[in-house]
Amino acid sequence: MVKQYSPMVYKIIHSLRIYKNQEDYYQIGLIALWEAYEKFEISKASFVTFSYNMIRGRILNALQKEKRIDDKLVLYEPTSYVLIEGSPMCDHYFPYEILKSYGEDLTDRQLCWILHHFIEDLSIEQIAKKYNVSNETVKSWRKGALKKLRRKHKT
């Protein structure tokens, strides 16, 4: 069966434009072929059609699973983190690329609000207490940061 249906597995891989890890997807295809052989009922359809759909479906499922994993993993090199120095308000490590792209227009206090709110999940009251300022002051940091980020996002 492997000899007979191997070209079909490769054809499916090629039609899905898989260029990375082809051997892995070939193995997934062979396992699906074996499962198709086990589950096949003559009265339902032809084996070629049944196995083709089974192999293609399993390979597509594997592609979706890999994509979900890739979407969740965001890898940063250790050297891509930077300490925000010189700011009396913040001492945090943060991915340099993100700071570089969004932090250009933000003040130190606006950056601090972003870091404390999104990284540490602190409320306005907690941030205000931490820096011994009023809630309204922290709200103004937030307002300014959001305004600048929205403006930057539109461009």
Coordinates of N, CA and C in Angstrom, one line a residue:
M1 N 0.8 -1.2 0.0 CA 0.0 0.0 0.0 C 0.9 1.3 0.0
V2 N 2.0 1.2 0.8 CA 2.8 2.4 0.8 C 3.4 2.7 -0.6
K3 N 3.8 1.7 -1.3 CA 4.3 1.9 -2.6 C 3.3 2.4 -3.6
Q4 N 2.1 1.9 -3.4 CA 1.0 2.3 -4.3 C 0.5 3.7 -4.1
Y5 N 0.4 4.1 -2.8 CA -0.2 5.4 -2.4 C 0.8 6.5 -2.0
S6 N 2.1 6.2 -2.0 CA 3.1 7.1 -1.7 C 3.1 8.4 -2.6
P7 N 2.9 8.2 -4.0 CA 2.8 9.3 -4.8 C 1.6 10.2 -4.5
M8 N 0.5 9.6 -4.1 CA -0.6 10.4 -3.7 C -0.3 11.3 -2.5
V9 N 0.4 10.7 -1.5 CA 0.8 11.5 -0.3 C 1.7 12.7 -0.7
Y10 N 2.7 12.4 -1.5 CA 3.5 13.5 -2.0 C 2.8 14.5 -2.8
K11 N 1.8 14.1 -3.6 CA 1.0 15.0 -4.4 C 0.2 16.0 -3.4
I12 N -0.3 15.4 -2.4 CA -1.1 16.2 -1.4 C -0.2 17.2 -0.7
I13 N 1.0 16.8 -0.3 CA 2.0 17.7 0.3 C 2.3 18.8 -0.7
H14 N 2.6 18.4 -1.9 CA 2.9 19.4 -2.9 C 1.7 20.4 -3.2
S15 N 0.5 19.9 -3.3 CA -0.6 20.7 -3.5 C -0.9 21.7 -2.4
L16 N -0.5 21.3 -1.2 CA -0.7 22.2 0.0 C 0.5 23.2 0.1
R17 N 1.4 23.1 -0.8 CA 2.6 23.9 -0.8 C 3.4 23.9 0.5
I18 N 3.6 22.6 1.0 CA 4.4 22.4 2.2 C 5.8 22.3 1.7
Y19 N 6.7 23.1 2.2 CA 8.1 23.1 1.9 C 9.0 22.8 3.1
K20 N 8.5 23.0 4.3 CA 9.3 22.7 5.5 C 8.8 21.4 6.1
N21 N 9.6 20.6 6.6 CA 9.3 19.4 7.3 C 8.4 18.5 6.5
Q22 N 8.8 18.3 5.2 CA 8.0 17.4 4.4 C 8.0 16.0 4.8
E23 N 9.1 15.5 5.4 CA 9.2 14.2 5.9 C 8.2 13.9 7.0
D24 N 8.0 14.9 7.9 CA 7.0 14.8 9.0 C 5.6 14.7 8.4
Y25 N 5.3 15.5 7.4 CA 4.0 15.5 6.8 C 3.8 14.2 6.0
Y26 N 4.9 13.7 5.5 CA 4.8 12.4 4.7 C 4.4 11.3 5.7
Q27 N 5.0 11.3 6.9 CA 4.7 10.3 7.9 C 3.3 10.5 8.4
I28 N 2.8 11.7 8.6 CA 1.4 11.9 9.0 C 0.5 11.4 7.9
G29 N 0.9 11.6 6.6 CA 0.1 11.0 5.5 C 0.0 9.5 5.5
L30 N 1.2 8.9 5.8 CA 1.2 7.4 5.9 C 0.4 6.9 7.0
I31 N 0.4 7.5 8.1 CA -0.4 7.1 9.3 C -1.9 7.3 8.9
A32 N -2.2 8.4 8.2 CA -3.6 8.6 7.8 C -4.0 7.5 6.8
L33 N -3.1 7.1 5.9 CA -3.4 6.0 4.9 C -3.7 4.7 5.7
W34 N -2.9 4.4 6.7 CA -3.1 3.2 7.5 C -4.5 3.3 8.2
E35 N -4.8 4.5 8.7 CA -6.1 4.6 9.4 C -7.3 4.5 8.4
A36 N -7.1 5.0 7.2 CA -8.1 4.9 6.1 C -8.3 3.5 5.8
Y37 N -7.2 2.7 5.7 CA -7.3 1.3 5.4 C -8.1 0.6 6.5
E38 N -7.9 0.9 7.7 CA -8.6 0.3 8.9 C -10.1 0.7 8.9
K39 N -10.4 1.9 8.5 CA -11.8 2.4 8.7 C -12.6 2.2 7.4
F40 N -12.0 1.9 6.3 CA -12.7 1.9 5.0 C -13.8 0.9 5.0
E41 N -15.0 1.3 4.4 CA -16.1 0.5 4.2 C -16.4 0.5 2.7
I42 N -16.5 -0.6 2.1 CA -16.7 -0.7 0.6 C -18.0 -0.1 0.2
S43 N -19.0 -0.2 1.0 CA -20.3 0.3 0.6 C -20.4 1.9 0.5
K44 N -19.5 2.6 1.2 CA -19.6 4.0 1.3 C -19.0 4.8 0.1
A45 N -17.7 4.4 -0.3 CA -17.0 5.2 -1.4 C -15.9 4.3 -1.9
S46 N -15.2 4.9 -2.9 CA -14.0 4.2 -3.3 C -12.9 4.4 -2.4
F47 N -11.9 3.5 -2.3 CA -10.8 3.6 -1.3 C -9.9 4.8 -1.7
V48 N -9.7 5.1 -3.0 CA -8.9 6.2 -3.4 C -9.4 7.5 -2.9
T49 N -10.7 7.7 -3.1 CA -11.3 8.9 -2.6 C -11.3 9.1 -1.1
F50 N -11.7 8.0 -0.4 CA -11.7 7.9 1.0 C -10.3 8.2 1.6
S51 N -9.3 7.5 1.1 CA -7.9 7.7 1.6 C -7.4 9.1 1.3
Y52 N -7.7 9.6 0.1 CA -7.2 10.9 -0.3 C -7.8 12.0 0.7
N53 N -9.1 11.9 1.0 CA -9.7 12.9 1.9 C -9.1 12.7 3.3
M54 N -8.9 11.5 3.7 CA -8.4 11.2 5.1 C -6.9 11.8 5.2
I55 N -6.1 11.5 4.2 CA -4.7 12.0 4.2 C -4.7 13.5 4.2
R56 N -5.4 14.1 3.3 CA -5.4 15.5 3.2 C -5.9 16.2 4.5
G57 N -7.0 15.6 5.0 CA -7.5 16.2 6.3 C -6.5 16.1 7.4
R58 N -5.8 15.0 7.6 CA -4.9 14.8 8.7 C -3.7 15.8 8.5
I59 N -3.2 16.0 7.3 CA -2.1 16.9 7.0 C -2.6 18.3 7.3
L60 N -3.8 18.7 6.9 CA -4.3 20.0 7.2 C -4.5 20.3 8.7
N61 N -4.9 19.3 9.4 CA -5.0 19.4 10.8 C -3.6 19.6 11.5
A62 N -2.7 18.9 11.0 CA -1.3 19.0 11.5 C -0.8 20.4 11.2
L63 N -1.1 21.0 10.0 CA -0.6 22.3 9.6 C -1.3 23.4 10.6
Q64 N -2.6 23.2 10.8 CA -3.3 24.1 11.7 C -2.7 24.1 13.1
K65 N -2.4 22.9 13.6 CA -1.9 22.7 14.9 C -0.5 23.4 15.0
E66 N 0.3 23.2 14.0 CA 1.6 23.9 14.0 C 1.5 25.4 13.9
K67 N 0.6 25.9 13.2 CA 0.3 27.3 13.1 C -0.1 27.9 14.4
R68 N -1.0 27.2 15.1 CA -1.4 27.7 16.4 C -0.2 27.7 17.4
I69 N 0.6 26.7 17.4 CA 1.8 26.7 18.2 C 2.7 27.9 17.9
D70 N 3.0 28.1 16.6 CA 3.8 29.1 16.1 C 3.3 30.5 16.5
D71 N 2.0 30.7 16.4 CA 1.3 31.9 16.8 C 1.5 32.2 18.3
K72 N 1.5 31.2 19.1 CA 1.7 31.4 20.5 C 3.1 31.7 21.0
L73 N 4.0 31.2 20.2 CA 5.4 31.3 20.5 C 6.0 32.6 19.9
V74 N 6.5 33.5 20.7 CA 7.2 34.6 20.2 C 8.5 34.6 20.8
L75 N 9.5 34.3 20.0 CA 10.9 34.2 20.6 C 11.6 35.5 20.4
Y76 N 12.3 35.9 21.5 CA 13.2 37.0 21.4 C 14.6 36.6 21.8
E77 N 15.5 37.1 21.2 CA 16.9 36.8 21.6 C 17.2 37.5 22.9
P78 N 18.0 36.9 23.7 CA 18.3 37.5 25.0 C 18.9 39.0 24.9
T79 N 19.6 39.2 23.8 CA 20.2 40.6 23.6 C 19.1 41.6 23.2
S80 N 17.9 41.1 22.9 CA 16.9 42.0 22.4 C 16.1 42.7 23.5
Y81 N 16.5 42.5 24.7 CA 15.9 43.1 25.9 C 16.7 44.3 26.3
V82 N 16.1 45.3 26.7 CA 16.8 46.5 27.1 C 16.2 47.0 28.5
L83 N 17.1 47.6 29.3 CA 16.7 48.2 30.5 C 16.4 49.6 30.3
I84 N 15.2 50.1 30.6 CA 14.9 51.5 30.4 C 15.6 52.2 31.6
E85 N 16.8 52.8 31.2 CA 17.6 53.5 32.2 C 17.3 55.0 32.2
G86 N 17.8 55.6 33.2 CA 17.7 57.1 33.2 C 16.3 57.6 33.5
S87 N 15.3 56.7 33.7 CA 14.0 57.1 34.0 C 13.8 56.9 35.5
P88 N 13.5 57.9 36.3 CA 13.3 57.7 37.7 C 12.0 56.9 37.9
M89 N 11.2 56.8 36.9 CA 9.9 56.2 37.1 C 9.9 54.7 36.8
C90 N 10.8 54.2 36.0 CA 10.7 52.8 35.6 C 12.0 52.1 35.6
D91 N 12.1 50.9 36.0 CA 13.3 50.0 35.8 C 12.7 48.6 35.4
H92 N 12.4 48.5 34.2 CA 11.9 47.2 33.7 C 12.6 46.7 32.4
Y93 N 12.8 45.4 32.3 CA 13.2 44.9 31.0 C 12.0 44.7 30.1
F94 N 12.2 44.9 28.9 CA 11.1 44.9 27.9 C 11.7 44.6 26.5
P95 N 11.0 43.9 25.7 CA 11.5 43.6 24.3 C 11.9 44.9 23.6
Y96 N 13.1 45.0 23.2 CA 13.6 46.2 22.6 C 12.8 46.6 21.3
E97 N 12.4 45.6 20.5 CA 11.7 45.9 19.3 C 10.4 46.7 19.5
I98 N 9.7 46.2 20.6 CA 8.4 46.8 20.9 C 8.6 48.2 21.4
L99 N 9.6 48.4 22.3 CA 9.9 49.7 22.8 C 10.3 50.7 21.7
K100 N 11.1 50.2 20.8 CA 11.6 51.0 19.7 C 10.5 51.4 18.8
S101 N 9.6 50.5 18.5 CA 8.5 50.9 17.6 C 7.4 51.8 18.2
Y102 N 7.1 51.6 19.4 CA 6.0 52.3 20.0 C 6.5 53.4 21.0
G103 N 7.7 53.2 21.6 CA 8.1 54.1 22.6 C 8.8 55.4 22.2
E104 N 9.0 55.6 20.9 CA 9.6 56.8 20.4 C 8.9 58.1 20.8
D105 N 7.6 58.1 20.7 CA 6.8 59.3 21.0 C 6.3 59.4 22.4
L106 N 6.5 58.3 23.2 CA 5.9 58.3 24.6 C 6.9 58.9 25.6
T107 N 6.4 59.6 26.6 CA 7.2 60.1 27.7 C 7.5 58.9 28.6
D108 N 8.5 59.2 29.5 CA 8.8 58.1 30.5 C 7.6 57.7 31.3
R109 N 6.8 58.6 31.7 CA 5.6 58.3 32.5 C 4.6 57.5 31.7
Q110 N 4.4 57.9 30.5 CA 3.5 57.1 29.6 C 4.0 55.7 29.4
L111 N 5.3 55.5 29.2 CA 5.9 54.2 29.1 C 5.7 53.4 30.4
C112 N 5.8 54.1 31.5 CA 5.7 53.4 32.8 C 4.2 52.9 33.0
W113 N 3.3 53.7 32.6 CA 1.9 53.3 32.7 C 1.7 52.0 31.8
I114 N 2.2 52.0 30.6 CA 2.1 50.9 29.7 C 2.7 49.6 30.4
L115 N 3.9 49.8 30.9 CA 4.6 48.6 31.5 C 3.9 48.1 32.7
H116 N 3.5 49.0 33.6 CA 2.8 48.6 34.8 C 1.4 48.0 34.5
H117 N 0.7 48.6 33.6 CA -0.6 48.2 33.3 C -0.6 46.9 32.6
F118 N 0.1 46.8 31.5 CA 0.0 45.6 30.6 C 1.0 44.5 31.1
I119 N 2.1 44.8 31.6 CA 3.0 43.7 32.0 C 2.7 43.2 33.4
E120 N 2.6 44.2 34.4 CA 2.3 43.8 35.8 C 0.9 43.7 36.1
D121 N 0.0 44.1 35.2 CA -1.5 44.1 35.4 C -1.9 44.9 36.7
L122 N -1.2 46.1 36.8 CA -1.6 47.0 38.0 C -2.7 47.9 37.6
S123 N -3.5 48.3 38.5 CA -4.6 49.2 38.3 C -4.1 50.6 38.4
I124 N -4.9 51.6 38.0 CA -4.6 53.0 38.1 C -4.2 53.3 39.6
E125 N -5.1 52.8 40.5 CA -4.8 53.1 41.9 C -3.5 52.6 42.4
Q126 N -3.2 51.4 42.0 CA -1.9 50.7 42.4 C -0.7 51.5 41.8
I127 N -0.8 51.9 40.6 CA 0.3 52.7 40.0 C 0.5 54.0 40.7
A128 N -0.7 54.7 41.0 CA -0.6 56.0 41.7 C 0.0 55.8 43.0
K129 N -0.4 54.8 43.7 CA 0.2 54.5 45.1 C 1.7 54.3 45.0
K130 N 2.1 53.5 44.0 CA 3.5 53.1 43.8 C 4.4 54.4 43.6
Y131 N 3.9 55.4 42.9 CA 4.7 56.5 42.6 C 4.2 57.8 43.4
N132 N 3.3 57.5 44.3 CA 2.9 58.6 45.2 C 2.4 59.8 44.5
V133 N 1.5 59.5 43.5 CA 0.8 60.6 42.7 C -0.7 60.3 42.8
S134 N -1.5 61.2 42.3 CA -2.9 61.1 42.3 C -3.4 60.1 41.2
N135 N -4.6 59.6 41.4 CA -5.1 58.7 40.3 C -5.3 59.5 39.0
E136 N -5.7 60.8 39.2 CA -5.8 61.6 38.0 C -4.5 61.8 37.2
T137 N -3.4 61.9 37.9 CA -2.1 62.0 37.2 C -1.9 60.7 36.4
V138 N -2.1 59.6 37.0 CA -1.9 58.3 36.2 C -2.9 58.2 35.1
K139 N -4.1 58.7 35.3 CA -5.1 58.7 34.2 C -4.6 59.6 33.0
S140 N -3.9 60.7 33.4 CA -3.4 61.6 32.3 C -2.3 60.9 31.6
W141 N -1.4 60.1 32.3 CA -0.4 59.3 31.6 C -1.0 58.4 30.6
R142 N -2.1 57.7 31.1 CA -2.8 56.7 30.2 C -3.4 57.4 29.0
K143 N -4.1 58.5 29.3 CA -4.7 59.2 28.2 C -3.7 59.6 27.1
G144 N -2.6 60.2 27.5 CA -1.6 60.6 26.6 C -1.0 59.4 25.8
A145 N -0.7 58.3 26.5 CA -0.1 57.2 25.9 C -1.1 56.6 24.8
L146 N -2.3 56.4 25.2 CA -3.3 55.9 24.3 C -3.5 56.8 23.1
K147 N -3.5 58.1 23.3 CA -3.7 59.0 22.2 C -2.6 58.8 21.2
K148 N -1.3 58.8 21.7 CA -0.2 58.7 20.8 C -0.1 57.3 20.1
L149 N -0.5 56.2 20.9 CA -0.5 54.9 20.2 C -1.5 54.8 19.2
R150 N -2.7 55.4 19.4 CA -3.8 55.4 18.4 C -3.3 56.1 17.1
R151 N -2.7 57.3 17.4 CA -2.2 58.1 16.2 C -1.2 57.3 15.5
K152 N -0.3 56.7 16.2 CA 0.8 55.9 15.5 C 0.2 54.7 14.8
H153 N -0.8 54.1 15.3 CA -1.5 52.9 14.7 C -2.2 53.3 13.4
K154 N -2.7 54.5 13.3 CA -3.5 54.9 12.1 C -2.5 55.1 11.0
T155 N -1.3 55.5 11.2 CA -0.3 55.8 10.1 C 0.3 54.5 9.6

